[in-house]
CSV table of C-alpha atoms in Angstrom, one decimal:
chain,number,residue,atom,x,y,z
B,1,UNK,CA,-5.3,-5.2,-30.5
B,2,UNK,CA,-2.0,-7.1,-30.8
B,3,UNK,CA,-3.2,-8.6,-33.9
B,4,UNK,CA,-4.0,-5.3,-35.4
B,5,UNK,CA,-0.7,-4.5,-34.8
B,6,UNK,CA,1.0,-7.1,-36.8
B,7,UNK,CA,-0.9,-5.8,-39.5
B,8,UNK,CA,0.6,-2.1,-40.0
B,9,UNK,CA,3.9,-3.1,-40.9
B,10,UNK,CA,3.1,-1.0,-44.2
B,11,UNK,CA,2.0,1.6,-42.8
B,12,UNK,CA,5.0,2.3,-40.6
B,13,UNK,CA,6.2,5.6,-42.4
B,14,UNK,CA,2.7,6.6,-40.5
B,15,UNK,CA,4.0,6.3,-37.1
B,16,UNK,CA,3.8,9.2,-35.2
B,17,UNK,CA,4.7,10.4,-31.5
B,18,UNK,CA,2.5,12.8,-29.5
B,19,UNK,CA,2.7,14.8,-26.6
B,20,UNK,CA,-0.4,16.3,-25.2
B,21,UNK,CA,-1.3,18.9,-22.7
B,22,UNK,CA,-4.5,19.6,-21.1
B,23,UNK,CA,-7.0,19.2,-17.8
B,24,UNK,CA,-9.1,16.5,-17.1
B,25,UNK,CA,-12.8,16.6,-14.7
B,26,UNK,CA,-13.7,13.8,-13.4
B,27,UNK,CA,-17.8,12.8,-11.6
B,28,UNK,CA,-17.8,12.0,-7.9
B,29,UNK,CA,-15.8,9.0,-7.2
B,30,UNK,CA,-18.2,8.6,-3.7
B,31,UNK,CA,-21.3,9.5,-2.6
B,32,UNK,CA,-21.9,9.5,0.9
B,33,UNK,CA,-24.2,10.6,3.8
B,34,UNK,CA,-23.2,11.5,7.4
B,35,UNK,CA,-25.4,13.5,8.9
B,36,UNK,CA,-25.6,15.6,5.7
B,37,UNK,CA,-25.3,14.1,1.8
B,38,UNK,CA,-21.2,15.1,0.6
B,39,UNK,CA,-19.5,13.8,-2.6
B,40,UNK,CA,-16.1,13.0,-2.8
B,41,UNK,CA,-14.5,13.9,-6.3
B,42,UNK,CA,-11.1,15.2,-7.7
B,43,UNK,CA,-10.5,18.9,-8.7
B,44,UNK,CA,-10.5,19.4,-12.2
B,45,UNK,CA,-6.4,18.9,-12.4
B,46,UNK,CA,-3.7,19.5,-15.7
B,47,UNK,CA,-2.6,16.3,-17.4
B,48,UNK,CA,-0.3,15.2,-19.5
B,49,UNK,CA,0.2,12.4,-21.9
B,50,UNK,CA,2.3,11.1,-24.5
B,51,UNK,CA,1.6,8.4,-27.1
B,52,UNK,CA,2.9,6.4,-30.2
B,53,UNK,CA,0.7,5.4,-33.2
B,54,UNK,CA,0.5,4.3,-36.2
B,55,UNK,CA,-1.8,4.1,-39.3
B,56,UNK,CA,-3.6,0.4,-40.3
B,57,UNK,CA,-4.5,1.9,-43.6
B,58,UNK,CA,-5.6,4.9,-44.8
B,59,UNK,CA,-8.7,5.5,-42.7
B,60,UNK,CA,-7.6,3.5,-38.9
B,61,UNK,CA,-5.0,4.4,-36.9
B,62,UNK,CA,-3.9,2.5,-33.8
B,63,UNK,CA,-1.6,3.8,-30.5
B,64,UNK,CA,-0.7,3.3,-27.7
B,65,UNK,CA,-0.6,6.3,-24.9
B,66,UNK,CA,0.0,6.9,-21.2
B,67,UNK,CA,-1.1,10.3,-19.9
B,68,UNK,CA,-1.6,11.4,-16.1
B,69,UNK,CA,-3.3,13.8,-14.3
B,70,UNK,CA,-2.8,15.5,-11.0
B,71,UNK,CA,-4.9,17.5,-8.0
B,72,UNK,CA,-6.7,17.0,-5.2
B,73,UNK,CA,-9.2,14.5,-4.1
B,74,UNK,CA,-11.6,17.1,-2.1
B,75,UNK,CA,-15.1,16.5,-0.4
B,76,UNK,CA,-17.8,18.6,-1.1
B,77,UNK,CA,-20.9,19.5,0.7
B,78,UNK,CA,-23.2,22.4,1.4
B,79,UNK,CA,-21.5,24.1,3.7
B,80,UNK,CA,-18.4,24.2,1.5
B,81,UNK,CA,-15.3,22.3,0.1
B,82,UNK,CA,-12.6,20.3,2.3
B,83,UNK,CA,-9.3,18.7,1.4
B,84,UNK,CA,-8.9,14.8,1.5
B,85,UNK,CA,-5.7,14.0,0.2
B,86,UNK,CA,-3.5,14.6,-3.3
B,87,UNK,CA,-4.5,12.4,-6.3
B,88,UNK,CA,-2.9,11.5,-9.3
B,89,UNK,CA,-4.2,9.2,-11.9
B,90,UNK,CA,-2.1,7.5,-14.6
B,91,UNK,CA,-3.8,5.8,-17.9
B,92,UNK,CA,-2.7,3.4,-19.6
B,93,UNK,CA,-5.0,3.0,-23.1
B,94,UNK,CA,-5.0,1.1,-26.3
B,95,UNK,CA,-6.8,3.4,-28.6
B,96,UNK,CA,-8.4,2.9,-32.4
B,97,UNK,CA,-9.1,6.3,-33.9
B,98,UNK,CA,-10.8,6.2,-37.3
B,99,UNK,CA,-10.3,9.1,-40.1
B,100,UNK,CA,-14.1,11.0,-40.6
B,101,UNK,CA,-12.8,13.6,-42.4
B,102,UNK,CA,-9.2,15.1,-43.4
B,103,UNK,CA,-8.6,16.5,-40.3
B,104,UNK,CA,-11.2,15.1,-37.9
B,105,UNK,CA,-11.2,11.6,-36.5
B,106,UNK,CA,-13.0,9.5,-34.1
B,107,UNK,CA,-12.2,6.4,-31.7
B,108,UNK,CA,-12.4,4.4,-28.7
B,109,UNK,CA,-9.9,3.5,-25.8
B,110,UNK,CA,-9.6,0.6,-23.5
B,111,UNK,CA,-7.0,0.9,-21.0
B,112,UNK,CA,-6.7,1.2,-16.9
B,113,UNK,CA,-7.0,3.7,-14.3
B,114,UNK,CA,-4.6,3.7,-11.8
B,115,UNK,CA,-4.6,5.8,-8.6
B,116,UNK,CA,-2.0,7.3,-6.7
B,117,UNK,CA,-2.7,8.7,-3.8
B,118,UNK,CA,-0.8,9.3,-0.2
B,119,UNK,CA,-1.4,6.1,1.7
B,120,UNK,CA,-1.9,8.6,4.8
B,121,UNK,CA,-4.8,6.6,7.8
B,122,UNK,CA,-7.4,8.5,7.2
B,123,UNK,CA,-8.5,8.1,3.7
B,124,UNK,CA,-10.1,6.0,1.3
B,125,UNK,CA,-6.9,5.1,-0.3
B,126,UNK,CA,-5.2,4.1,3.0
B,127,UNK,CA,-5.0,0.7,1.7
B,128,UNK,CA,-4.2,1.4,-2.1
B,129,UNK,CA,-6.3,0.6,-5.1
B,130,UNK,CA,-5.9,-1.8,-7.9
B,131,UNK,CA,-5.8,-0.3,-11.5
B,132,UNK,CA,-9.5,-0.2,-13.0
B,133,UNK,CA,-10.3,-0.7,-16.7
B,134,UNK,CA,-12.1,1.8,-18.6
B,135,UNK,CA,-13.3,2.4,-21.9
B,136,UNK,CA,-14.2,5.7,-23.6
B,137,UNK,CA,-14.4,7.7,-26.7
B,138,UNK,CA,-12.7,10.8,-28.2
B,139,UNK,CA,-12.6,13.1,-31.3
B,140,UNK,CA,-9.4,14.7,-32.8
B,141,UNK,CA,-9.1,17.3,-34.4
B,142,UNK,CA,-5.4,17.9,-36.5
B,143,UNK,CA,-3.8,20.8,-38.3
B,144,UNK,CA,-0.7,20.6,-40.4
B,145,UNK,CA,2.2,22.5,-39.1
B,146,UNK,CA,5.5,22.8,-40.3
B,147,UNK,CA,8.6,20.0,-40.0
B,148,UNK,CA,6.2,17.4,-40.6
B,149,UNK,CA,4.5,18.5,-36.7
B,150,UNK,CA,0.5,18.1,-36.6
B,151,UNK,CA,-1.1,20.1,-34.4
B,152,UNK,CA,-4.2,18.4,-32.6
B,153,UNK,CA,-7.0,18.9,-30.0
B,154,UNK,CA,-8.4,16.4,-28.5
B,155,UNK,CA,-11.7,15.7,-26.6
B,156,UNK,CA,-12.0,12.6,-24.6
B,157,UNK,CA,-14.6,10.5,-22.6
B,158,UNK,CA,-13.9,7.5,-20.6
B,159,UNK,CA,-15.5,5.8,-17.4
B,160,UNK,CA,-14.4,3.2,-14.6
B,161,UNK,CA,-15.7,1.3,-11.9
B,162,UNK,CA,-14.3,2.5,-8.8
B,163,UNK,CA,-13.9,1.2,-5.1
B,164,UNK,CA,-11.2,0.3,-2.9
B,165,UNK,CA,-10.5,-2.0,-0.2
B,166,UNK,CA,-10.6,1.0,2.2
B,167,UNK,CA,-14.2,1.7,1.0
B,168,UNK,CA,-15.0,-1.9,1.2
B,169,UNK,CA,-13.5,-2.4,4.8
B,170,UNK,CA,-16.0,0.9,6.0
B,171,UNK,CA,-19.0,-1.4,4.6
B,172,UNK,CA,-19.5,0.1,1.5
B,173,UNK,CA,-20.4,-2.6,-1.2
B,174,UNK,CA,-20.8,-1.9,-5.3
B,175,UNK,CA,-18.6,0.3,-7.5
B,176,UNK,CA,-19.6,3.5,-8.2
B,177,UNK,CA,-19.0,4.3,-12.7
B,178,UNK,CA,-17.3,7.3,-12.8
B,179,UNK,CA,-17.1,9.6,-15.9
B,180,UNK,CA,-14.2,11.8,-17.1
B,181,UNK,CA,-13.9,14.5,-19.2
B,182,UNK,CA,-10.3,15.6,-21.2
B,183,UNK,CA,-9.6,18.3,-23.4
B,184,UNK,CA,-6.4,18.5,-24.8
B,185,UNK,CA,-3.7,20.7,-27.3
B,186,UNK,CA,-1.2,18.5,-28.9
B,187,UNK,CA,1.6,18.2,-30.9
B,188,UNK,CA,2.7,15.1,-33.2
B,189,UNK,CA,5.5,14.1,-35.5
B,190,UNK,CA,6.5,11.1,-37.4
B,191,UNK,CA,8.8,9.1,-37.0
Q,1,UNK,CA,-4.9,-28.7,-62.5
Q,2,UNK,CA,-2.2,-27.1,-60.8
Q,3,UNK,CA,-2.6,-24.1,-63.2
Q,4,UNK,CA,-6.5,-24.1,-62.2
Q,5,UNK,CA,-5.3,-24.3,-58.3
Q,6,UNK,CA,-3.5,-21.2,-59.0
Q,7,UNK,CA,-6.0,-19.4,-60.6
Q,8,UNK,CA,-8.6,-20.1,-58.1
Q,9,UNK,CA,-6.1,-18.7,-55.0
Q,10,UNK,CA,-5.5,-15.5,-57.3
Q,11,UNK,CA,-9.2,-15.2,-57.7
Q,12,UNK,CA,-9.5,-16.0,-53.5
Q,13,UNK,CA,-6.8,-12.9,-52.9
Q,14,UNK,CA,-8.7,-10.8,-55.4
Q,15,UNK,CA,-11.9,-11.3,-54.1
Q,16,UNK,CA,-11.0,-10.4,-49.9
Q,17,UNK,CA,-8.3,-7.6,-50.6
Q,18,UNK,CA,-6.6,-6.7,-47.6
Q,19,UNK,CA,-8.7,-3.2,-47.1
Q,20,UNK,CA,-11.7,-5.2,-47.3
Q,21,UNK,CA,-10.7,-8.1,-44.9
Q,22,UNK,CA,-9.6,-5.1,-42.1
Q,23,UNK,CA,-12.9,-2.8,-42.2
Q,24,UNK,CA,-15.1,-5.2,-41.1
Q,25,UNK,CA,-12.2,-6.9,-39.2
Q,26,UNK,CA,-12.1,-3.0,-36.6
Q,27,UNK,CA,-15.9,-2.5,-36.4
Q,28,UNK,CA,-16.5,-6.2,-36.0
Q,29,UNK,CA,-14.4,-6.6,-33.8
Q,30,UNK,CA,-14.3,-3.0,-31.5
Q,31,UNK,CA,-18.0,-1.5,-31.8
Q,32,UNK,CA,-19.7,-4.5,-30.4
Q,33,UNK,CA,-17.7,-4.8,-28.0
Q,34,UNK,CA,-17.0,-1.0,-26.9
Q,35,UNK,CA,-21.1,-0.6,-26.9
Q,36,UNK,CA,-21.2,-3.8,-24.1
Q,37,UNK,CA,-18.3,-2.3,-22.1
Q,38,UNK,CA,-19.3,1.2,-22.5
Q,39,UNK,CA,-23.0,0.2,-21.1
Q,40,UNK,CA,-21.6,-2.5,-18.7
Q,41,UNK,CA,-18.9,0.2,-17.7
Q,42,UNK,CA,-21.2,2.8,-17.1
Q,43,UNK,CA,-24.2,1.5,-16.0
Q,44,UNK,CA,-25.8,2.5,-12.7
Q,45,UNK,CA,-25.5,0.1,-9.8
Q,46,UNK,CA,-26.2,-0.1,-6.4
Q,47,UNK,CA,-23.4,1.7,-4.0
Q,48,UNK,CA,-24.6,1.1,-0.8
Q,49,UNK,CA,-23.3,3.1,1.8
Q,50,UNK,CA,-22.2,2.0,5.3
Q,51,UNK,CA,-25.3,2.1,7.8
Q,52,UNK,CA,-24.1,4.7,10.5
Q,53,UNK,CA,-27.5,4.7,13.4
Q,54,UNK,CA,-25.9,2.2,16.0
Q,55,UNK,CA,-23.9,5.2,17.4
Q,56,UNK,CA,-23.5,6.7,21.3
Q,57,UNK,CA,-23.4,10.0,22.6
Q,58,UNK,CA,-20.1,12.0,22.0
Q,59,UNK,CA,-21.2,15.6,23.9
Q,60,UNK,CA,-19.3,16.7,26.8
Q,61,UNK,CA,-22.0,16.8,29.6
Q,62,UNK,CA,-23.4,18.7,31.1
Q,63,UNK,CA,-22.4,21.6,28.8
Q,64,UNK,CA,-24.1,19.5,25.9
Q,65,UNK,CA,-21.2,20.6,23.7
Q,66,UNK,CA,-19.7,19.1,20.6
Q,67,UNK,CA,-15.8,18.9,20.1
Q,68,UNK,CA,-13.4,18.0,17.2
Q,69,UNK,CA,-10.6,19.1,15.8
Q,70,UNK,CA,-10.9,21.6,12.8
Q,71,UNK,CA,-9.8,20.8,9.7
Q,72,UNK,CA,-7.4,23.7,9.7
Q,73,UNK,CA,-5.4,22.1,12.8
Q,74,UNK,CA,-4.7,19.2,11.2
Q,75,UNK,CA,-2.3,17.5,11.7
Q,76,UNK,CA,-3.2,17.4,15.4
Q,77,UNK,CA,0.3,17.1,17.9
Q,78,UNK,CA,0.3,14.9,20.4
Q,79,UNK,CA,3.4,14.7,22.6
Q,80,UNK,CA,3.9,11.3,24.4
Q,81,UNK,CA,6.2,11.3,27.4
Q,82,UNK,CA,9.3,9.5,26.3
Q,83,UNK,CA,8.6,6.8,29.0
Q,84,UNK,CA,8.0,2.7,27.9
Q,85,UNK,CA,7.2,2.4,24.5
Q,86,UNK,CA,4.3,5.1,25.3
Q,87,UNK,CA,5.2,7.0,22.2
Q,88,UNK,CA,4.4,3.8,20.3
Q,89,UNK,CA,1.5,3.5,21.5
Q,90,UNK,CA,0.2,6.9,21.0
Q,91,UNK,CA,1.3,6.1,17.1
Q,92,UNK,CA,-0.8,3.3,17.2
Q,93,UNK,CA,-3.6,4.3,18.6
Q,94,UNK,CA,-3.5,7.7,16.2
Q,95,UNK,CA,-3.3,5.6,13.3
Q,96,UNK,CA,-6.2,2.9,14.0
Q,97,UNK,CA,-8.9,5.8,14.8
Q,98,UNK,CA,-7.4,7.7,11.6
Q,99,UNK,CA,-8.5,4.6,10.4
Q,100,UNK,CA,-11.9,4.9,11.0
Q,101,UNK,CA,-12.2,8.1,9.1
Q,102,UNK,CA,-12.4,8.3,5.3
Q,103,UNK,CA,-12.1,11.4,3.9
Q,104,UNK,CA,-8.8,13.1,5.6
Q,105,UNK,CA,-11.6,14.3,8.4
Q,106,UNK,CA,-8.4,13.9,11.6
Q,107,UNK,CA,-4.9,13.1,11.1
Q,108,UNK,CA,-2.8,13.3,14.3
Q,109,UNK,CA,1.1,13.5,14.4
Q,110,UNK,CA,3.6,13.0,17.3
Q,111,UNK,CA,5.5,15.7,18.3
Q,112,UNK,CA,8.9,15.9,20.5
Q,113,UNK,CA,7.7,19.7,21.5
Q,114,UNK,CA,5.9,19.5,24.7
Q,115,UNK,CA,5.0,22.8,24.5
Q,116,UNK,CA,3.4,23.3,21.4
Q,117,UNK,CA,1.3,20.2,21.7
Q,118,UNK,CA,-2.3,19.9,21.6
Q,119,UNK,CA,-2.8,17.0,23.4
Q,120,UNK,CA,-0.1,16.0,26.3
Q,121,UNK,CA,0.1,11.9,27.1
Q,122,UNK,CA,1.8,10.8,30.3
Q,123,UNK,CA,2.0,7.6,32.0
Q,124,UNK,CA,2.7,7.4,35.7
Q,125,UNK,CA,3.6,5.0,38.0
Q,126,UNK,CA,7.2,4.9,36.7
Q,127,UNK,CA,8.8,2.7,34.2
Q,128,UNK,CA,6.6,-0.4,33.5
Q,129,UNK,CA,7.6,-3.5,32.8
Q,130,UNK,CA,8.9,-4.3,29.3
Q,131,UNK,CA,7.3,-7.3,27.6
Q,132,UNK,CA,5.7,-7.5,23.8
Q,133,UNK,CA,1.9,-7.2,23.2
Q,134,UNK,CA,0.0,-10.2,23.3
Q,135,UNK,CA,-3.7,-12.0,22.7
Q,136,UNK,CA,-4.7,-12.5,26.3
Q,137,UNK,CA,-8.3,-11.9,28.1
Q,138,UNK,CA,-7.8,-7.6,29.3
Q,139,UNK,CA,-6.6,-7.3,32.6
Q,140,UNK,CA,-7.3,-4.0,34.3
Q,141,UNK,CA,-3.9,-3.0,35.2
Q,142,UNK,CA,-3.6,0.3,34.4
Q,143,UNK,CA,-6.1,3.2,34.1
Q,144,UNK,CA,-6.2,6.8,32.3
Q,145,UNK,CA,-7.7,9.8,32.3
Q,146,UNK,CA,-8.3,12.5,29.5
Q,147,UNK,CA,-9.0,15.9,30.7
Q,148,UNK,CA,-9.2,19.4,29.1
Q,149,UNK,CA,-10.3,23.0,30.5
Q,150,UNK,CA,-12.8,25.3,29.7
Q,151,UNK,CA,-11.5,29.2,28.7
Q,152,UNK,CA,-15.3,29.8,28.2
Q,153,UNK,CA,-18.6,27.9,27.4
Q,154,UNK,CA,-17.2,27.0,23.4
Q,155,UNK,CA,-13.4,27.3,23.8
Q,156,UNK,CA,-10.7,25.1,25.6
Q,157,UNK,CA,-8.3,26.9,27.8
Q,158,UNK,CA,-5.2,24.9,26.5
Q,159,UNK,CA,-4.0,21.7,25.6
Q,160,UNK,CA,-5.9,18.1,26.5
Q,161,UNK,CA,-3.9,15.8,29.3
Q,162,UNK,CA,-4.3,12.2,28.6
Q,163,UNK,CA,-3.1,10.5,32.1
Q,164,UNK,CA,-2.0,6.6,31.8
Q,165,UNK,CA,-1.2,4.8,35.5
Q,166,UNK,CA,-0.3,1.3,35.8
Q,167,UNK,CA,-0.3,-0.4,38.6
Q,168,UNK,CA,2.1,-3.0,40.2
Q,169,UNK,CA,1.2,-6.9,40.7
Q,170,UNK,CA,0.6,-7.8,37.3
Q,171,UNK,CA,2.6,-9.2,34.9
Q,172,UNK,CA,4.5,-7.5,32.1
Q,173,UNK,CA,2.2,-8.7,29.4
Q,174,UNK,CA,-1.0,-7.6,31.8
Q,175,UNK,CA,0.5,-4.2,31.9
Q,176,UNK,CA,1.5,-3.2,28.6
Q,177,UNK,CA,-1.4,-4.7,27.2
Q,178,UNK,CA,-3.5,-2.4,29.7
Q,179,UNK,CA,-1.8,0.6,28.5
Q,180,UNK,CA,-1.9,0.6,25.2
Q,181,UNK,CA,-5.4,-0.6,25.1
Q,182,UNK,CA,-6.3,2.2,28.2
Q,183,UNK,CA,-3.9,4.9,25.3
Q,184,UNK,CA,-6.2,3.8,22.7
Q,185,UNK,CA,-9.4,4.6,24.7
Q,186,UNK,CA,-8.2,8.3,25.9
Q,187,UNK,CA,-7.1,8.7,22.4
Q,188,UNK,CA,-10.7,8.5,21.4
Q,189,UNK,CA,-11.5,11.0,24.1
Q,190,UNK,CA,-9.1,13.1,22.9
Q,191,UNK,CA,-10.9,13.3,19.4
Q,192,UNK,CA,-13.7,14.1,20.9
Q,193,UNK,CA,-15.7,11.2,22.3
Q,194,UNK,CA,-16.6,12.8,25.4
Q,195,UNK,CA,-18.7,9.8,26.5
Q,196,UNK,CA,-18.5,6.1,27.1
Q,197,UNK,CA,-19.9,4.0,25.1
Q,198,UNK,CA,-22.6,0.9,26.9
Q,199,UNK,CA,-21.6,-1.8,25.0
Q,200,UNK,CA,-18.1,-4.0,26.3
Q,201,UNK,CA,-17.7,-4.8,22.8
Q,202,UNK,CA,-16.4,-1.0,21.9
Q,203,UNK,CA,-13.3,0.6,22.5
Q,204,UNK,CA,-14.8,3.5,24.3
Q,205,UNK,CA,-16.9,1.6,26.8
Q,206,UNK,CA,-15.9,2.6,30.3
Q,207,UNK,CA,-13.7,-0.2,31.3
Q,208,UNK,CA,-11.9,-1.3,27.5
Q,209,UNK,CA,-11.6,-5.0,26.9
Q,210,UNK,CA,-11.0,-4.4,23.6
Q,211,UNK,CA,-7.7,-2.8,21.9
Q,212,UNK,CA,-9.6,-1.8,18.2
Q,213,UNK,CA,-12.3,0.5,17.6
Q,214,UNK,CA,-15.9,-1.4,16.6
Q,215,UNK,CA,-18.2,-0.5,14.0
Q,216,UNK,CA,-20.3,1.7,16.4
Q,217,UNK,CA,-17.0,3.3,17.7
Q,218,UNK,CA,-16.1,3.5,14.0
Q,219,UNK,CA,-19.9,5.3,12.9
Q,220,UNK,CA,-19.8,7.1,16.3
Q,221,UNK,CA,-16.5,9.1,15.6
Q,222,UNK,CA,-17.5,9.2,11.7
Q,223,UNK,CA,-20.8,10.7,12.8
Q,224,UNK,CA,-18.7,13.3,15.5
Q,225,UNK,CA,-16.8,14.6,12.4
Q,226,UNK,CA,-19.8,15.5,10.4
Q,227,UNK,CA,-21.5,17.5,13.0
Q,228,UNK,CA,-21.0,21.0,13.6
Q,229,UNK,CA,-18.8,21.6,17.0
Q,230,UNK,CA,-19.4,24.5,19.0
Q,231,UNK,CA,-16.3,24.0,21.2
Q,232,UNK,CA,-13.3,24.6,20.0
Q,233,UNK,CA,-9.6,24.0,20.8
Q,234,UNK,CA,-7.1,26.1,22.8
Q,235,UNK,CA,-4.8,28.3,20.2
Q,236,UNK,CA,-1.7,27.2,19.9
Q,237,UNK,CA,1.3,29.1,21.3
C-alpha cells in the first residue's frame, strides 16, 4: 500500500478528507455455555470516523481512515439481556475503493481492531487485548453537493479474529471470526 | 545505435503506459490476497470452551437454597474493619474471585460506611502482628467465620458477617498469611459458596492451604452465577 502511494503524486488535486457518521453491529464476540448456552456481543453502538484519500487514477482511490465506535459489551441469553462492561472499538484501515460507476464505488480494507474496554476484574478484558487485523469490504455511494462537499453513504463489512488473554487464562482456546456491519452518512471535501 | 537505443525505450514506455502497469498492479496485487484473508479471516474454527463439571456444591444446607448477588446490587459493599492491613486483604481477595468471573457476573467494592454495607469483615483477637506476605507451607493461625440470617425461607435478614480471629504463638509471617488466606476463603462464602469444597487443593476446602482460587473453585462460582438463586439478599438501608 505504501507503494501505491508514491504513485498518486498526480493525482493529488484528488485528495479529499471525510468525516463520517453512523452505527456499527457487530456478531457475538463469545459463545459460551454455563448451565445454559449465552453469547456475549456488543450493542449495536454510533461510530464515527474520519479519513484522508486520494485518487491513483481515474478509476482507484486509496485512504487512509480511523473511525470508532462505542456501547456496551452485554450477554445475552434466554432469560434476557445483562450488562458486562463499556466497549469501544477503534479502526485503523488502509482502504482501496475502486470507481463502478459515477457515483458508486467498491473496495476492500485491511487495518486493526482495537478494544477498549474498562479493565474492571471481572471481565474478559481484565487483562487487555492486543489490536486484531481485519479485512473487509464496502460500497459507497456519493452525491455532489455544493463548495466542492460530496455527500456519501457508506456500507461496510469487515471480520477479526478475536480472543484475549482473559479468555485464554479461563481455558478457552481458538479465536472466534467475528463479523461487523457499518452504515454510514458522510461528508467529503478536497483538499 | 544510440538513436536505435532510444527508440526501443520510447517504444518500452509506449507499450506499458502507466494506467496499464497500475490495473493489473491493484487487482494483482489486493484481490488475491483479500480473497485468502477474507476466507482465512473468517473461516470457522474451533472455540473450545472451558470444561466446567469438576465443580462442588454451593447450596446452603439444609435449606437447599441458592445464593448470589443480583446483578442489580452490583457493586456489592464490603466494609473491612480498619484493623491490620484487613482492608487490603478484603481488596485482594474481591479482586482475585472477580477474577474468576468473565462476563461482569459480581464486582465487589469497599466501603468506609459500616452501615450501609452488605457484607461486614472483622478480625478479632486485636492488632496482629505486622510482617509482609510470604511463600511459606499454611499455618493454621487464624480462623473465620461467614454468617448471614434468614428473614424468611428466600430472603436474608441483613447484612453477611465475615469473622477473622488470629491466634497468638505464631509468627508474624504465620499470621498474616493465615488471614488473608482465611479473608479469601470467607470471601467465597460471602459470594455464595455455602459449602466446602473436599479437595485441599481449593480455596474453599474446609481448612485453606491455598491463598488462590483453583479451577474447580473458579467453574464452581462460574457455575453459582449461572443458576437461578432463590435466596436473596437483605435490602439495603
Amino acid at each position: 500500500m505504501i507503494g501505491l502511494f508514491g504513485r498518486s503524486n498526480s493525482a493529488s488535486a484528488q485528495t479529499r478528507i471525510a468525516i463520517r457518521a453512523g452505527a456499527t453491529g457487530s456478531s457475538a464476540l463469545v459463545r459460551d455455555s454455563i448451565i445454559q448456552a449465552f453469547s456475549v456481543r456488543p450493542e449495536i453502538g454510533p461510530s464515527i470516523g474520519f479519513g484522508i484519500e486520494t485518487g491513483l487514477d481515474t478509476r482507484y482511490r486509496v485512504g487512509v481512515s480511523l473511525s470508532t465506535t462505542w456501547g456496551h459489551l452485554r450477554r445475552y441469553e434466554a432469560a434476557g439481556s445483562a450488562e458486562v462492561v463499556p466497549l469501544s472499538t477503534w479502526t485503523p484501515a488502509v482502504s482501496l475503493y475502486r470507481i463502478l460507476f459515477p457515483s458508486i464505488s467498491a473496495g476492500a480494507t485491511v487495518g486493526a481492531v482495537i478494544y477498549r474496554a474498562d479493565r474492571r476484574a471481572s471481565n474478559l478484558f481484565r487483562r487487555g487485548s492486543s489490536p486484531m487485523p481485519l479485512v473487509g469490504l464496502g460500497v459507497r455511494a456519493e452525491r455532489p453537493m455544493t463548495n466542492g462537499l460530496r455527500l456519501s453513504l457508506s456500507l461496510q463489512y469487515d471480520v477479526h479474529r478475536f480472543s484475549t488473554p482473559a479468555l485464554a487464562d479461563a481455558g478457552f482456546s481458538g479465536e472466534r471470526p467475528v463479523h461487523r456491519l457499518s452504515a454510514s452518512v458522510g461528508v467529503s471535501r478536497g483538499l | 545505435m544510440r538513436k536505435r537505443r532510444e527508440e526501443l525505450r520510447v517504444k518500452r514506455e509506449e507499450s506499458f503506459p502507466t494506467e496499464v502497469v497500475l490495473f493489473p498492479l491493484y487487482s494483482t496485487l489486493c484481490t488475491p490476497f483479500l480473497i485468502v484473508a477474507l476466507i482465512l479471516l473468517a473461516a470457522g474454527c474451533d472455540v473450545t470452551a472451558p470444561d466446567r463439571t469438576d465443580t462442588y456444591g454451593f447450596r446452603l444446607q439444609p435449606e437447599n437454597v441458592v445464593f448470589n448477588w443480583p446483578l442489580e446490587r452490583r457493586p456489592v459493599r464490603y466494609f473491612a474493619q480498619a484493623i491490620g492491613a484487613l482492608p487490603e486483604y478484603v481488596r485482594d481477595g474481591l479482586t482475585i474471585w472477580e477474577a474468576q468471573l468473565l462476563y461482569g457476573e459480581f464486582e465487589g467494592v469497599l466501603t468506609t460506611d459500616s452501615a450501609g454495607a452488605d457484607i461486614r469483615v472483622v478480625l478479632e483477637g486485636g492488632v496482629p502482628p505486622v510482617s509482609p506476605l510470604i511463600s511459606a507451607p499454611a499455618v493454621q493461625a487464624c480462623t473465620g467465620s461467614t454468617s448471614a440470617t434468614l428473614a424468611s425461607a428466600t430472603k436474608l435478614a441483613g447484612p453477611m458477617l465475615i469473622q477473622v480471629r488470629w491466634f497468638p504463638g505464631f509468627t508474624p509471617a504465620d499470621v498474616v498469611n493465615c488471614i488473608s488466606r482465611v479473608t479469601r476463603h470467607e470471601i467465597g462464602h460471602s459470594l455464595g459458596l455455602f459449602q466446602h469444597s473436599s479437595n485441599p487443593a481449593d480455596l474453599m476446602y474446609g481448612v485453606p492451604s491455598v491463598r488462590e482460587p483453583s479451577t474447580r473453585d473458579r467453574s464452581t462460582v462460574q457455575v453459582l452465577y449461572h443458576t437461578a438463586a432463590n435466596l436473596t439478599p437483605a435490602d439495603r438501608p
